[in-house]
Amino acid sequence: MKYIGARCPDVEEFSVTVDSDRAQLSETLRSCKRLRRLQCPPFDSAAWMHLSTIPTLLEVKISTSRTIHYPLDNLNFSTFFRLTHLSLYGIEVASAVAIMQHSKFPSLKEFEMHVRVLHLAEAEQLVHALSLCGASRTLESIKISSRNKTQEHTSDSLTAVKQFLCFKELRTLGLCVHYPIYLDDDLLFEAMSTWPHIHSFQLMNWHPSPATLTFRGLFAALRLCPQLQDLQVSVDARNIDIEPEVESFQHTSLNNLIIDSCELEAVNVEAVARIIYSMLPAVSQVMCSNGGDPRPWYNVNLHLYLLRNKPSLWPDHRNAEEALALSWE
């Protein structure tokens, strides 16, 4: 706070963690000449345009605790030549889209956007703008999330995965929204072919539609990304289209598996457990995060526990369940 309202031409680290007077904050930022890292509430268009001219700027984190209309008008950016990290928390999606549309980020490695509500149309605009921001050869991490439900009812799906195929160096993709994210066998295979070094691929949809990804499609794609450690997708768990006993493939790096599915009533829990046991040796349990009935996944995990811990030692499932409960504490 000591910088607000002052001229700071030599400041390299600038951090304000509470909402401040926007005019004074913007004026102070326009005086900075050697800024490297910035963390503060939103500011005006003139300050944004000035930041794009600072050759030393590496990291920008914008955060606000309340949703306020911050219009960005008459933008005329220079290129953010060295900026590697851009985080936007709580600002309007329209402002983020405007920033991405009016400049280029040829060194950007990490992008984060977190909002309270993200409508499907806004998400598509954001995804499209990000795909054209000039970071196709550098961007390694994308995280976009919304906290609250939207009131819209749509059968359309977010096309983010397809649009993000332009980012050849992607290591982390995390999307958390309240509508379907399109993913099928072919698209996942194409994505993993494009991102062979990916470590984390998490698509969280709080209101999933029937899954279009199969186990066979999932494991075909996993062959292409040996470094993957965290995976969250919607899978048609009712369709057992792979026989682990005749497959020689094992993915040994994946250790965090979350499967979202809205159709769990007819799941063959023993078959699903055998697939995971045989082909994903580092996965100790499967999680389900979208608010559905957790009982089928509990049963999958029970069978998986028995497979991994010599079932002959457990004369009945009650003892196994007690051991499984202790292992999760």
Coordinates of C-alpha atoms in Angstrom, one line a residue:
M1 CA 0.0 0.0 0.0
K2 CA 2.9 2.3 0.5
Y3 CA 3.3 2.7 -3.3
I4 CA -0.3 3.8 -4.0
G5 CA -0.3 7.4 -5.3
A6 CA 3.6 7.5 -5.5
R7 CA 5.9 7.5 -8.5
C8 CA 7.9 4.2 -8.6
P9 CA 10.2 4.2 -11.7
D10 CA 12.7 1.8 -10.1
V11 CA 10.3 -0.7 -8.4
E12 CA 10.8 -4.3 -9.6
E13 CA 8.3 -6.1 -7.3
F14 CA 4.8 -4.5 -6.8
S15 CA 2.2 -6.2 -4.7
V16 CA -1.1 -4.9 -3.4
T17 CA -3.5 -7.6 -2.1
V18 CA -6.6 -5.5 -1.2
D19 CA -8.9 -3.5 -3.4
S20 CA -7.5 0.0 -3.8
D21 CA -8.4 3.3 -5.4
R22 CA -8.3 2.4 -9.1
A23 CA -7.2 5.8 -10.4
Q24 CA -4.3 6.1 -8.0
L25 CA -3.2 2.5 -8.6
S26 CA -3.3 3.1 -12.4
E27 CA -1.3 6.3 -12.0
T28 CA 1.3 4.6 -9.9
L29 CA 1.7 1.7 -12.4
R30 CA 2.1 4.1 -15.3
S31 CA 5.2 5.5 -13.4
C32 CA 6.9 2.1 -13.2
K33 CA 9.8 1.5 -15.7
R34 CA 11.6 -1.6 -14.5
L35 CA 8.8 -3.7 -13.1
R36 CA 9.3 -7.5 -13.1
R37 CA 6.5 -8.9 -11.1
L38 CA 3.1 -7.3 -10.4
Q39 CA 0.2 -8.5 -8.1
C40 CA -2.7 -6.1 -7.6
P41 CA -6.4 -5.4 -8.2
P42 CA -7.6 -4.4 -11.6
F43 CA -6.5 -1.1 -13.2
D44 CA -7.4 1.0 -16.2
S45 CA -6.6 0.7 -19.9
A46 CA -3.8 3.3 -19.9
A47 CA -2.0 1.3 -17.2
W48 CA -2.4 -2.0 -19.2
M49 CA -1.0 -0.3 -22.3
H50 CA 1.9 1.1 -20.3
L51 CA 2.7 -2.4 -18.9
S52 CA 3.0 -3.8 -22.4
T53 CA 5.9 -1.4 -23.0
I54 CA 8.0 -2.5 -20.0
P55 CA 10.7 -4.8 -21.3
T56 CA 11.5 -6.4 -17.9
L57 CA 7.9 -7.5 -17.0
L58 CA 7.7 -11.3 -16.4
E59 CA 4.6 -11.9 -14.2
V60 CA 1.2 -10.3 -13.8
K61 CA -1.4 -11.4 -11.3
I62 CA -4.7 -9.5 -11.2
S63 CA -7.1 -10.3 -8.4
T64 CA -10.3 -8.8 -7.0
S65 CA -12.5 -10.0 -4.2
R66 CA -15.7 -8.7 -5.7
T67 CA -17.0 -8.6 -9.3
I68 CA -17.0 -5.0 -10.5
H69 CA -17.4 -3.7 -14.0
Y70 CA -13.9 -2.7 -15.2
P71 CA -14.2 -1.7 -18.8
L72 CA -11.1 -1.6 -20.9
D73 CA -11.5 0.8 -23.8
N74 CA -9.4 2.2 -26.7
L75 CA -6.7 -0.5 -26.2
N76 CA -3.5 -0.1 -28.2
F77 CA -1.0 -2.6 -26.7
S78 CA 2.6 -3.2 -27.5
T79 CA 3.7 -6.8 -27.4
F80 CA 4.3 -8.4 -24.0
F81 CA 7.7 -9.7 -25.2
R82 CA 8.9 -11.3 -21.9
L83 CA 5.8 -11.9 -19.9
T84 CA 5.7 -15.6 -18.9
H85 CA 2.9 -15.7 -16.3
L86 CA -0.6 -14.1 -16.5
S87 CA -3.2 -14.8 -13.8
L88 CA -6.6 -13.2 -13.7
Y89 CA -8.8 -13.8 -10.6
G90 CA -12.3 -12.4 -10.5
I91 CA -12.2 -9.9 -13.4
E92 CA -14.8 -9.9 -16.1
V93 CA -14.3 -12.4 -18.9
A94 CA -14.8 -9.6 -21.4
S95 CA -11.8 -7.7 -20.0
A96 CA -9.6 -10.9 -20.3
V97 CA -10.8 -11.4 -23.8
A98 CA -10.0 -7.8 -24.7
I99 CA -6.5 -8.1 -23.3
M100 CA -5.8 -11.3 -25.2
Q101 CA -7.2 -9.9 -28.4
H102 CA -5.3 -6.6 -28.4
S103 CA -1.8 -7.9 -27.7
K104 CA 0.6 -10.8 -28.3
F105 CA 2.4 -12.9 -25.6
P106 CA 5.3 -14.7 -27.4
S107 CA 6.9 -15.8 -24.1
L108 CA 3.8 -16.8 -22.1
K109 CA 4.2 -20.1 -20.3
E110 CA 1.3 -20.0 -17.7
F111 CA -2.2 -18.7 -18.0
E112 CA -4.8 -18.8 -15.2
M113 CA -8.3 -17.5 -15.2
H114 CA -10.7 -17.9 -12.2
V115 CA -14.2 -16.3 -12.1
R116 CA -17.4 -16.7 -10.1
V117 CA -19.6 -17.4 -13.2
L118 CA -18.5 -18.4 -16.7
H119 CA -21.2 -18.8 -19.3
L120 CA -20.6 -21.1 -22.2
A121 CA -20.5 -18.3 -24.8
E122 CA -18.0 -16.4 -22.7
A123 CA -15.8 -19.5 -22.2
E124 CA -15.7 -20.1 -26.0
Q125 CA -14.7 -16.4 -26.5
L126 CA -11.9 -16.7 -23.9
V127 CA -10.7 -20.0 -25.3
H128 CA -10.6 -18.6 -28.9
A129 CA -8.8 -15.4 -27.8
L130 CA -6.2 -17.4 -25.9
S131 CA -5.6 -19.7 -28.8
L132 CA -4.7 -16.6 -30.9
C133 CA -2.5 -14.8 -28.4
G134 CA 0.8 -15.7 -30.0
A135 CA 2.0 -18.3 -27.4
S136 CA 1.6 -21.5 -29.4
R137 CA 5.2 -22.4 -29.0
T138 CA 5.6 -21.5 -25.3
L139 CA 2.4 -22.0 -23.3
E140 CA 2.9 -24.9 -20.9
S141 CA 0.0 -24.5 -18.4
I142 CA -3.6 -23.4 -18.8
K143 CA -6.0 -23.3 -15.8
I144 CA -9.5 -21.9 -16.2
S145 CA -12.3 -22.4 -13.6
S146 CA -15.6 -21.0 -12.5
R147 CA -17.1 -21.3 -9.0
N148 CA -20.8 -20.9 -9.4
K149 CA -23.5 -22.5 -11.6
T150 CA -24.9 -20.7 -14.6
Q151 CA -28.6 -20.4 -15.1
E152 CA -28.4 -21.4 -18.7
H153 CA -29.5 -24.8 -19.9
T154 CA -27.7 -26.0 -23.0
S155 CA -26.8 -29.2 -24.7
D156 CA -23.8 -27.6 -26.3
S157 CA -20.3 -28.5 -25.2
L158 CA -17.2 -26.4 -24.6
T159 CA -14.7 -27.0 -27.5
A160 CA -11.6 -26.0 -25.5
V161 CA -9.6 -29.2 -26.1
K162 CA -9.8 -28.8 -29.8
Q163 CA -8.9 -25.2 -29.8
F164 CA -5.9 -25.7 -27.5
L165 CA -4.2 -28.2 -29.9
C166 CA -2.3 -25.2 -31.2
F167 CA -0.2 -25.2 -28.0
K168 CA 2.5 -27.7 -28.7
E169 CA 4.3 -27.5 -25.4
L170 CA 1.4 -28.0 -23.1
R171 CA 2.2 -29.7 -19.8
T172 CA -0.9 -28.8 -17.7
L173 CA -4.5 -28.4 -18.8
G174 CA -7.1 -27.8 -16.1
L175 CA -10.7 -26.8 -16.9
C176 CA -13.5 -26.6 -14.2
V177 CA -16.9 -25.5 -15.6
H178 CA -20.6 -26.2 -15.2
Y179 CA -21.4 -27.5 -18.7
P180 CA -20.1 -30.4 -20.8
I181 CA -16.5 -30.3 -22.2
Y182 CA -16.4 -32.2 -25.5
L183 CA -14.0 -35.1 -25.5
D184 CA -14.2 -38.4 -27.4
D185 CA -11.7 -41.2 -28.3
D186 CA -10.4 -39.5 -31.5
L187 CA -10.0 -36.0 -29.9
L188 CA -8.2 -37.4 -26.8
F189 CA -5.9 -39.4 -29.1
E190 CA -5.1 -36.2 -31.1
A191 CA -4.6 -34.2 -28.0
M192 CA -2.1 -36.7 -26.5
S193 CA -0.3 -36.9 -29.8
T194 CA 0.1 -33.1 -29.7
W195 CA 1.1 -33.0 -26.1
P196 CA 3.5 -35.9 -25.5
H197 CA 5.0 -34.2 -22.4
I198 CA 1.7 -33.4 -20.6
H199 CA 1.8 -34.1 -16.9
S200 CA -1.8 -33.1 -15.8
F201 CA -5.0 -33.3 -17.9
Q202 CA -8.1 -32.5 -15.8
L203 CA -11.5 -31.7 -17.3
M204 CA -13.9 -31.1 -14.4
N205 CA -17.6 -30.7 -15.4
W206 CA -20.0 -30.3 -12.5
H207 CA -23.0 -31.3 -14.7
P208 CA -21.7 -34.1 -16.9
S209 CA -23.5 -35.4 -20.0
P210 CA -23.3 -39.0 -21.1
A211 CA -19.6 -39.8 -21.7
T212 CA -18.3 -40.2 -25.3
L213 CA -14.9 -41.5 -24.2
T214 CA -14.4 -45.2 -23.9
F215 CA -11.8 -47.3 -22.0
R216 CA -10.3 -48.4 -25.3
G217 CA -9.9 -44.8 -26.4
L218 CA -8.5 -43.8 -23.1
F219 CA -5.7 -46.4 -23.1
A220 CA -4.9 -45.8 -26.7
A221 CA -4.3 -42.2 -25.9
L222 CA -2.3 -43.0 -22.7
R223 CA 0.3 -44.8 -24.7
L224 CA 1.2 -41.5 -26.2
C225 CA 1.8 -39.6 -22.9
P226 CA 4.2 -41.5 -20.7
Q227 CA 4.7 -38.6 -18.3
L228 CA 1.1 -38.1 -17.4
Q229 CA 0.5 -38.1 -13.6
D230 CA -3.0 -36.6 -13.1
L231 CA -6.0 -37.4 -15.2
Q232 CA -9.6 -36.3 -14.8
V233 CA -12.1 -37.2 -17.6
S234 CA -15.6 -38.5 -18.1
V235 CA -15.5 -42.1 -19.2
D236 CA -18.4 -44.4 -20.3
A237 CA -17.7 -46.9 -17.4
R238 CA -20.6 -49.1 -18.4
N239 CA -18.9 -50.1 -21.7
I240 CA -16.2 -52.6 -20.9
D241 CA -14.5 -52.6 -24.3
I242 CA -11.0 -53.7 -23.3
E243 CA -9.7 -57.0 -21.8
P244 CA -6.8 -56.2 -19.4
E245 CA -5.7 -59.9 -19.3
V246 CA -4.7 -59.8 -23.0
E247 CA -3.2 -56.3 -23.0
S248 CA 0.5 -55.9 -22.4
F249 CA 0.4 -52.1 -21.9
Q250 CA 0.9 -50.5 -18.5
H251 CA 1.0 -46.7 -17.8
T252 CA 3.3 -46.5 -14.8
S253 CA 3.4 -42.7 -14.2
L254 CA -0.4 -42.1 -13.7
N255 CA -1.2 -42.0 -10.0
N256 CA -4.1 -39.6 -9.6
L257 CA -7.2 -40.8 -11.5
I258 CA -10.6 -39.0 -11.3
I259 CA -13.4 -40.4 -13.5
D260 CA -16.6 -38.3 -13.8
S261 CA -19.7 -40.1 -15.0
C262 CA -23.4 -39.6 -14.7
E263 CA -24.3 -43.2 -15.7
L264 CA -23.1 -45.5 -12.9
E265 CA -26.0 -47.7 -12.2
A266 CA -24.9 -50.6 -14.5
V267 CA -21.2 -50.4 -13.9
N268 CA -19.4 -53.7 -13.7
V269 CA -17.2 -52.7 -10.7
E270 CA -15.1 -55.9 -10.8
A271 CA -14.3 -55.4 -14.5
V272 CA -13.4 -51.7 -14.0
A273 CA -11.2 -52.6 -11.0
R274 CA -9.4 -55.3 -13.1
I275 CA -8.7 -52.8 -15.8
I276 CA -7.2 -50.3 -13.4
Y277 CA -5.2 -53.0 -11.5
S278 CA -3.7 -54.4 -14.7
M279 CA -3.0 -51.3 -16.7
L280 CA -2.6 -48.5 -14.1
P281 CA -0.3 -50.0 -11.4
A282 CA 0.3 -46.7 -9.6
V283 CA -3.4 -45.9 -9.1
S284 CA -4.5 -46.9 -5.6
Q285 CA -8.0 -45.6 -5.9
V286 CA -10.4 -43.9 -8.3
M287 CA -12.0 -40.7 -7.3
C288 CA -15.3 -39.2 -8.5
S289 CA -15.8 -35.5 -8.1
N290 CA -18.9 -34.3 -9.9
G291 CA -21.4 -34.9 -7.1
G292 CA -22.8 -38.2 -8.4
D293 CA -23.5 -41.4 -6.4
P294 CA -20.1 -42.4 -4.9
R295 CA -21.1 -46.0 -4.1
P296 CA -20.1 -47.6 -7.4
W297 CA -16.6 -46.0 -7.1
Y298 CA -16.4 -47.2 -3.5
N299 CA -17.0 -50.7 -4.8
V300 CA -14.5 -50.3 -7.5
N301 CA -11.9 -49.2 -5.0
L302 CA -12.8 -52.1 -2.7
H303 CA -12.1 -54.6 -5.4
L304 CA -9.0 -52.7 -6.4
Y305 CA -7.8 -52.8 -2.8
L306 CA -8.4 -56.6 -2.7
L307 CA -6.5 -57.1 -6.0
R308 CA -3.5 -55.0 -4.8
N309 CA -3.4 -56.6 -1.3
K310 CA -3.7 -60.4 -1.9
P311 CA -7.4 -61.2 -1.5
S312 CA -6.6 -64.6 0.1
L313 CA -5.7 -62.6 3.2
W314 CA -9.2 -61.2 3.5
P315 CA -11.8 -63.9 4.4
D316 CA -14.7 -61.5 4.0
H317 CA -15.3 -58.1 2.5
R318 CA -16.2 -56.6 5.9
N319 CA -12.6 -56.9 7.0
A320 CA -11.4 -55.6 3.7
E321 CA -13.7 -52.6 3.9
E322 CA -12.3 -51.8 7.4
A323 CA -8.8 -51.9 6.0
L324 CA -9.7 -49.8 3.0
A325 CA -11.3 -47.2 5.3
L326 CA -8.1 -47.0 7.3
S327 CA -6.0 -46.7 4.2
W328 CA -7.9 -43.5 3.2
E329 CA -7.6 -41.8 6.6

